[in-house]
Coordinates of C-alpha atoms in Angstrom, one line a residue:
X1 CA -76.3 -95.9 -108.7
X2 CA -76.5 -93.4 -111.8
X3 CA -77.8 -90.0 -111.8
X4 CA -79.2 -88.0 -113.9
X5 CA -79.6 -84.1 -114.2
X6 CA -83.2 -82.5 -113.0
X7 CA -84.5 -80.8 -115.6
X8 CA -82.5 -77.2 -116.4
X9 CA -81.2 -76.6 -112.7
X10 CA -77.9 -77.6 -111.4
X11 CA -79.0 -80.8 -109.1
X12 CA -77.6 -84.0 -110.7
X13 CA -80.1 -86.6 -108.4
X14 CA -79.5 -90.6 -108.0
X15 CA -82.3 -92.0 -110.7
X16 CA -83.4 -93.7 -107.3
X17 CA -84.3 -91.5 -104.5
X18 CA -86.0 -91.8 -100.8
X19 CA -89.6 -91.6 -100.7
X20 CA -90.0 -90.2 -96.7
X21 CA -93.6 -90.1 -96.0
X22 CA -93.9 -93.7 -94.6
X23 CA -90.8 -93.0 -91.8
X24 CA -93.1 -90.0 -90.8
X25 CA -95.0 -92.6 -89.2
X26 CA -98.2 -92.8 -87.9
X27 CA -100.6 -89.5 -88.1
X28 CA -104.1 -88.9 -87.7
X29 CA -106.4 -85.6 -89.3
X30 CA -109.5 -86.1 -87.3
X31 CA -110.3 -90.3 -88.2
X32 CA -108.5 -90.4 -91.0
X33 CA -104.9 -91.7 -91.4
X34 CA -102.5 -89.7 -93.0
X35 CA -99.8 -91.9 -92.6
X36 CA -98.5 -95.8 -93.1
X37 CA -98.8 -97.2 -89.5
X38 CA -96.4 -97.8 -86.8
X39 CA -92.7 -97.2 -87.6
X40 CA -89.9 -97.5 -85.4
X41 CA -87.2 -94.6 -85.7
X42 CA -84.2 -96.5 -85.2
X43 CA -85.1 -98.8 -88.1
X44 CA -86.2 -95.5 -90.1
X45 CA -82.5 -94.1 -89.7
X46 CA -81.0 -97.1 -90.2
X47 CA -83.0 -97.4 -93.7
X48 CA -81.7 -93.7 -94.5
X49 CA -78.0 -94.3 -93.8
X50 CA -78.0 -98.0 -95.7
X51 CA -80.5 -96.0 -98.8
X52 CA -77.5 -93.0 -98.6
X53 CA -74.6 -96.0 -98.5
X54 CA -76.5 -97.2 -102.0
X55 CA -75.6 -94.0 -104.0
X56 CA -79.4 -92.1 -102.9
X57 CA -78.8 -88.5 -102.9
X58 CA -82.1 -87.5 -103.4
X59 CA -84.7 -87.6 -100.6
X60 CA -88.0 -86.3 -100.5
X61 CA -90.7 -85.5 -97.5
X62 CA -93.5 -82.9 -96.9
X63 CA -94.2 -81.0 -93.9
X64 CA -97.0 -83.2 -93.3
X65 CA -95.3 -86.4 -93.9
X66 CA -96.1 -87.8 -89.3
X67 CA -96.6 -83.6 -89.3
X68 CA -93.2 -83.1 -89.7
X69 CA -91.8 -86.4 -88.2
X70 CA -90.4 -87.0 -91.2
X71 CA -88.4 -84.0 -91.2
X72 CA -86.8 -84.2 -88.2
X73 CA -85.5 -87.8 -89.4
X74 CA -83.8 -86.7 -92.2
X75 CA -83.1 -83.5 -90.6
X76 CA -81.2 -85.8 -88.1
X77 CA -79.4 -87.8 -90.6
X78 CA -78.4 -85.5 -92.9
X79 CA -77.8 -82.1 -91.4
X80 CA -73.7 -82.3 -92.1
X81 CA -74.0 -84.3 -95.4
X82 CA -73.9 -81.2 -98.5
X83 CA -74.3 -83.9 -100.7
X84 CA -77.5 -84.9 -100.1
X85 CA -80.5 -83.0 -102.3
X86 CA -83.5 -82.7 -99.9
X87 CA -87.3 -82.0 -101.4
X88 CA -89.9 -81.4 -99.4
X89 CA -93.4 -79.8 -99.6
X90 CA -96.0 -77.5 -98.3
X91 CA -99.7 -76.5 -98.1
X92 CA -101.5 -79.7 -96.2
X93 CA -102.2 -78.6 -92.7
X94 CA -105.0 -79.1 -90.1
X95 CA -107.8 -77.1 -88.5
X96 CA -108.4 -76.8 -85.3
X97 CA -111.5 -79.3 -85.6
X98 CA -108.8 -82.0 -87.0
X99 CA -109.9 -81.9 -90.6
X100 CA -107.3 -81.1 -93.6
X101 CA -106.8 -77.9 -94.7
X102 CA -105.5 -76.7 -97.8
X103 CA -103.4 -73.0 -97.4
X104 CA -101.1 -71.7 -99.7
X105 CA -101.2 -68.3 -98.7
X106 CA -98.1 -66.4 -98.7
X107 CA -98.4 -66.0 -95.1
X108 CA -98.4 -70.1 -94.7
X109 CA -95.6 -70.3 -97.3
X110 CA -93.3 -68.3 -95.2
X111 CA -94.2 -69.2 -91.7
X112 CA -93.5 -73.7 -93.1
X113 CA -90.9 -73.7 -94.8
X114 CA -89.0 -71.7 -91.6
X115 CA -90.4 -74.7 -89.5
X116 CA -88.9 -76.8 -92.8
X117 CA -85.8 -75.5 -92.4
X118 CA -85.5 -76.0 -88.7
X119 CA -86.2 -79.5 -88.8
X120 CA -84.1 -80.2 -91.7
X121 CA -81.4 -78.5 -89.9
X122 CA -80.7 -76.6 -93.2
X123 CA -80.4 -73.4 -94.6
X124 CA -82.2 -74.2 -97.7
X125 CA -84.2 -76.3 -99.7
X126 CA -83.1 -78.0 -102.7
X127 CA -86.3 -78.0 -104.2
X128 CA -89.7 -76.7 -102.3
X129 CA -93.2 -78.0 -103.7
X130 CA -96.8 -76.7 -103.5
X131 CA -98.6 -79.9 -102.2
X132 CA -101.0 -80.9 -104.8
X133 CA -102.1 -77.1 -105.4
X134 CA -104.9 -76.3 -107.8
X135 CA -105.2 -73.8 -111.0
X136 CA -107.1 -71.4 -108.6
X137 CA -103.9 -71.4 -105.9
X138 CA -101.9 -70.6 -108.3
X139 CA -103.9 -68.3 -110.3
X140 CA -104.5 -65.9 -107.0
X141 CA -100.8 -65.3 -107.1
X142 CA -99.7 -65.4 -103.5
X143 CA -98.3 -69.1 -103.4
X144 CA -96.2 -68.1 -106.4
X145 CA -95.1 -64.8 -105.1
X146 CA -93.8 -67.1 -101.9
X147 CA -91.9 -69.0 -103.5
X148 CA -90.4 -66.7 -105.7
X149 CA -89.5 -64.4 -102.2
X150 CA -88.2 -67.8 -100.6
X151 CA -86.0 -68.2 -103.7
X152 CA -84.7 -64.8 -103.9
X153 CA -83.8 -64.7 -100.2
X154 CA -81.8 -68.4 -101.0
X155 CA -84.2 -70.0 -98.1
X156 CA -85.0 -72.0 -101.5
X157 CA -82.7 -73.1 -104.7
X158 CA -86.1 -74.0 -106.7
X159 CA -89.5 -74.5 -106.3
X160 CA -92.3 -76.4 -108.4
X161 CA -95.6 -78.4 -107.6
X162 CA -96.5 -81.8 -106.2
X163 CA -99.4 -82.8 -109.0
X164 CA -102.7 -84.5 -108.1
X165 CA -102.5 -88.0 -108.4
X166 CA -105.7 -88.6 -110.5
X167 CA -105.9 -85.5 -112.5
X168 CA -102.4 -84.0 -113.0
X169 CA -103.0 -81.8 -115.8
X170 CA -104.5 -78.7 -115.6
X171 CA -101.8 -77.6 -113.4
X172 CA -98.5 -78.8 -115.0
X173 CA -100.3 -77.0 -118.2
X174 CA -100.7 -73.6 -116.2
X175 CA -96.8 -73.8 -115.3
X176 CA -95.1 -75.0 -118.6
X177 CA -97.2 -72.3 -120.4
X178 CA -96.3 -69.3 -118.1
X179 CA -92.5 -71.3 -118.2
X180 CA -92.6 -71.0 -114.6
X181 CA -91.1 -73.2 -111.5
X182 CA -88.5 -75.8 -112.3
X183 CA -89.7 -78.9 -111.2
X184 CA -93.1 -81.4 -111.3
X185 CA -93.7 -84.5 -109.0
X186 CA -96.4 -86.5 -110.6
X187 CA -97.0 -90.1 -109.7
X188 CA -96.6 -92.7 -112.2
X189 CA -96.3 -96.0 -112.3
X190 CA -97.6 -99.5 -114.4
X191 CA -101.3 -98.9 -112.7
X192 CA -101.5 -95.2 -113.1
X193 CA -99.9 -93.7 -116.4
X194 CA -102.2 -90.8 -116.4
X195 CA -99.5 -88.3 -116.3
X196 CA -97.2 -89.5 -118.9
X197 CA -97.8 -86.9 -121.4
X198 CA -96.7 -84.5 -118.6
X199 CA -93.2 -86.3 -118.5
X200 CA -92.8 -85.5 -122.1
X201 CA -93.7 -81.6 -121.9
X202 CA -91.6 -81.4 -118.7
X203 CA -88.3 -83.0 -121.0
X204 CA -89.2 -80.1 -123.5
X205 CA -88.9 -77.2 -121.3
X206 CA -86.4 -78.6 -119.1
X207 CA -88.6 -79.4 -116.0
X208 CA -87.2 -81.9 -113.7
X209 CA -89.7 -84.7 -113.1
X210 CA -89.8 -86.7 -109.3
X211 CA -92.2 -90.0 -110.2
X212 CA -93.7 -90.9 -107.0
X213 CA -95.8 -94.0 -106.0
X214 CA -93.9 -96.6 -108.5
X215 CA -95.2 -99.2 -106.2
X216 CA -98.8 -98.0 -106.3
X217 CA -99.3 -98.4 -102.5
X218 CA -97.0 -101.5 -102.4
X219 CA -99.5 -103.4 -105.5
X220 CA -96.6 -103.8 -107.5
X221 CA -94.1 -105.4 -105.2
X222 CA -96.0 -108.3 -105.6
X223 CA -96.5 -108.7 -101.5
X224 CA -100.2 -108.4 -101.1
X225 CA -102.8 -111.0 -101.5
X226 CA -106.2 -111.0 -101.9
X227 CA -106.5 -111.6 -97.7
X228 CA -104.5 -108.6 -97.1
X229 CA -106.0 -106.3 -94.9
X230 CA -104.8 -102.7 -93.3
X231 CA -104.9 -101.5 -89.9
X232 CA -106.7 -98.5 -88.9
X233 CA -103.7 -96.1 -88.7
X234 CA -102.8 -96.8 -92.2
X235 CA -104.7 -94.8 -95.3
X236 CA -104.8 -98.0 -97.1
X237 CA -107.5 -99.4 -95.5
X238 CA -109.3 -96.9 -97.3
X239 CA -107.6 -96.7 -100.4
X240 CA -107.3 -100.3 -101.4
X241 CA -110.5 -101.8 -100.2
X242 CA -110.7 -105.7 -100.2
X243 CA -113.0 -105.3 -103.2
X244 CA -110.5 -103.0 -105.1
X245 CA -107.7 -105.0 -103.7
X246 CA -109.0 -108.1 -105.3
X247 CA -110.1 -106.4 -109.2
X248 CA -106.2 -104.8 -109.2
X249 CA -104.3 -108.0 -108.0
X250 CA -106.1 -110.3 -111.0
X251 CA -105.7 -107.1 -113.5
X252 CA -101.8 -107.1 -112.7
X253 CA -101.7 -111.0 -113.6
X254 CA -101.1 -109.8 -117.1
X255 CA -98.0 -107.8 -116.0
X256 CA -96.1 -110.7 -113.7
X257 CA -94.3 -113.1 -116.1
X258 CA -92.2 -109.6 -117.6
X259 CA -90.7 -110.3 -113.8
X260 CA -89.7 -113.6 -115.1
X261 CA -88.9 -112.8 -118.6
X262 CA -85.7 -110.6 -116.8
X263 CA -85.3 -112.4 -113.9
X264 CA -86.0 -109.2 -111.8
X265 CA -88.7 -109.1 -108.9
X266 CA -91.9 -107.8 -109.2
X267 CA -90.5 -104.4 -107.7
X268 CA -87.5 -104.2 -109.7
X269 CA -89.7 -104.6 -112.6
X270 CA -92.4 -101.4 -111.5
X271 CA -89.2 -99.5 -111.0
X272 CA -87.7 -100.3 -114.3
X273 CA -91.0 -99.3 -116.1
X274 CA -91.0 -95.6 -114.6
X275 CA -86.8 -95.5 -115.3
X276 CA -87.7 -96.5 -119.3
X277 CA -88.9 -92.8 -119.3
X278 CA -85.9 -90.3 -120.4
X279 CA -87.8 -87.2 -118.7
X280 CA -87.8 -88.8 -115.4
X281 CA -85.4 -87.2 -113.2
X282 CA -85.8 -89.8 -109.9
X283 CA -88.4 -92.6 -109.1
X284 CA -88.8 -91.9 -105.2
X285 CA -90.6 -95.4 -103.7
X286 CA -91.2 -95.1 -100.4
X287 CA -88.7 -96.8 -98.0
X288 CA -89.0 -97.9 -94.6
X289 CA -86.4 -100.2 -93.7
X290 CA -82.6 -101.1 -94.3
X291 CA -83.8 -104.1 -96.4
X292 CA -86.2 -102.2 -98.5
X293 CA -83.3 -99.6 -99.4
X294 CA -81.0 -102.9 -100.4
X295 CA -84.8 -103.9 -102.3
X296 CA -85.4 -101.0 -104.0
X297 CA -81.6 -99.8 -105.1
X298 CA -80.6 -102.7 -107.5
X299 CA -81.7 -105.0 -109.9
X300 CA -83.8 -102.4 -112.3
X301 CA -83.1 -103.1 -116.1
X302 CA -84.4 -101.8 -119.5
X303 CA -87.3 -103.2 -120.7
X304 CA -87.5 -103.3 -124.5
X305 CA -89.8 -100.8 -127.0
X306 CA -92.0 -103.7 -127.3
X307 CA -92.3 -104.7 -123.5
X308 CA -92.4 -100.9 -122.8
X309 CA -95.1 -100.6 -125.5
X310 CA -97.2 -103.0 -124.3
X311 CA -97.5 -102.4 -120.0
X312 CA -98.3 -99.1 -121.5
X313 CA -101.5 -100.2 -123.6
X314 CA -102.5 -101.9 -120.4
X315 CA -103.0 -99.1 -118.8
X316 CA -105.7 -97.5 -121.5
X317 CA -107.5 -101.1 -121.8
X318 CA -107.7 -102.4 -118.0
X319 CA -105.6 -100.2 -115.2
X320 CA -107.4 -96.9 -116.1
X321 CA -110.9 -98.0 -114.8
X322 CA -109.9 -99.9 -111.6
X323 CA -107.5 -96.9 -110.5
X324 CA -110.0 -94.4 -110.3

């Protein structure tokens, strides 16, 4: 495993890290699924220890992630190991009537990331994230006046945002230009590049980056088919809908024989692709079981300017419009 600094703090984190919202398990807000379907807890440990036994040091989860399921996993696992750098995230919570709320009042702030701490069985968090927070949270000032509290009290080490997938901009902008927080998460990955330009800015003013989703809902491992369907516990059924399932599957025939030009899997490869990117801190794919930590640890390579160059002028002239 190799590491590599995050950004301008003092975390060194494994370039492959633990991607923790699938062992939260299955969750419901009102009828819509928040999580990835049944799990089964013993395999869920049993993938942390075998992902920890690969060199991962860097895990990261969310309050919301089985509504805080996920915590109490790792929480489990890794109270006692000091090595470990845990992430997590706050803001997502539900309303009475079972709909999603968004809160990042100070008040909310404070109150999680005590229950955070509980279930990690830690003292602090490595790095604490605003869950896909606007310009306007951030702008009212109390989210950022939590975390900066949190941080002075040492109940965090450093703080930063969890970017919208689809439009990650206007909020990465608001932080590098006020040089505040330490950290983004932004997804990125051969189907969704959009925030690429953020990885960049982040390298120049010594952001860490966390690139979620390298496996775009599991697309780019290669192990779905145009018959694949999704149960009703699992937010894919409504993400990847047998018609969008079918346009991205013959789009990412153009991408498959770079899997066979390095003799790498169709995973390894989506990995390697977000790992060509120097600003990247950690790739988190999201890991469920023993095998997938074995899966999703070895094999990644580097891909040539020219093989780089061109999965990324895919994105502008086919991925773009089916990803929205």
């Amino acid at each position: 495993m190799n590491y590599r600094k995050f950004g301008n703090t003092d975390l060194n984190v494994s370039e492959i890290g633990f991607g923790a919202w699938a062992i939260g398990g299955p969750a419901m807000a009102g009828d819509t699924p928040i999580g990835w379907g049944t799990v089964d807890d013993a395999t869920s440990i049993k993938a942390l220890l075998k992902a920890r036994e690969q060199g991962v040091n860097f895990f990261d989860t969310a309050d919301f992630y089985g509504l805080g399921h996920s915590e109490e996993l790792i929480g489990e696992v890794f109270s006692t190991d000091s090595e470990v750098v845990l992430a997590t995230k706050v803001g997502h919570r539900i309303n009475d009537d079972g709909s999603i709320f968004m809160d990042y009042s100070k008040k909310h702030i404070i109150a999680s990331c005590e229950g955070s701490l509980k279930r990690l069985k830690r003292e602090t968090i490595d790095f604490y994230q605003l869950h896909t927070a606007k310009v306007t949270d951030l702008e009212n000032g109390e989210s950022i006046a939590a975390l900066e509290q949190l941080k002075k009290q040492g109940k965090i080490r450093y703080w930063g945002v969890s970017l919208n997938t689809f439009d990650p901009h206007p909020e990465a902008a608001y932080l590098i230009g006020r040089e505040m927080g330490q950290g983004f998460q932004l997804v990125l990955n051969i189907l969704n590049q959009e925030a690429l330009p953020i990885v960049s800015e982040a390298a120049g003013t010594g952001h860490g980056v966390i690139a979620r989703m390298p496996f775009q809902f599991g697309l780019l491992t290669g192990k779905f088919t145009r018959d694949t369907r999704f149960p009703e516990d699992d937010h894919r059924k409504f993400r990847l809908p047998p018609e969008k399932l079918d346009a991205l599957l013959g789009a990412l025939d153009q991408v498959w024989p770079l899997a066979e030009k390095y003799g790498v899997s169709k995973g390894q490869l989506a990995l390697s692709f977000v790992l060509g990117f120097e600003g990247v801190s950690t790739v988190i794919p999201g890991i469920r079981t023993p095998k997938q930590a074995l899966q999703n640890t070895a094999g990644t390579v580097k891909l040539s300017k020219e093989d780089q160059a061109f999965l990324k002028s895919l994105y502008l002239s086919t991925f773009k419009a089916l990803i929205i």
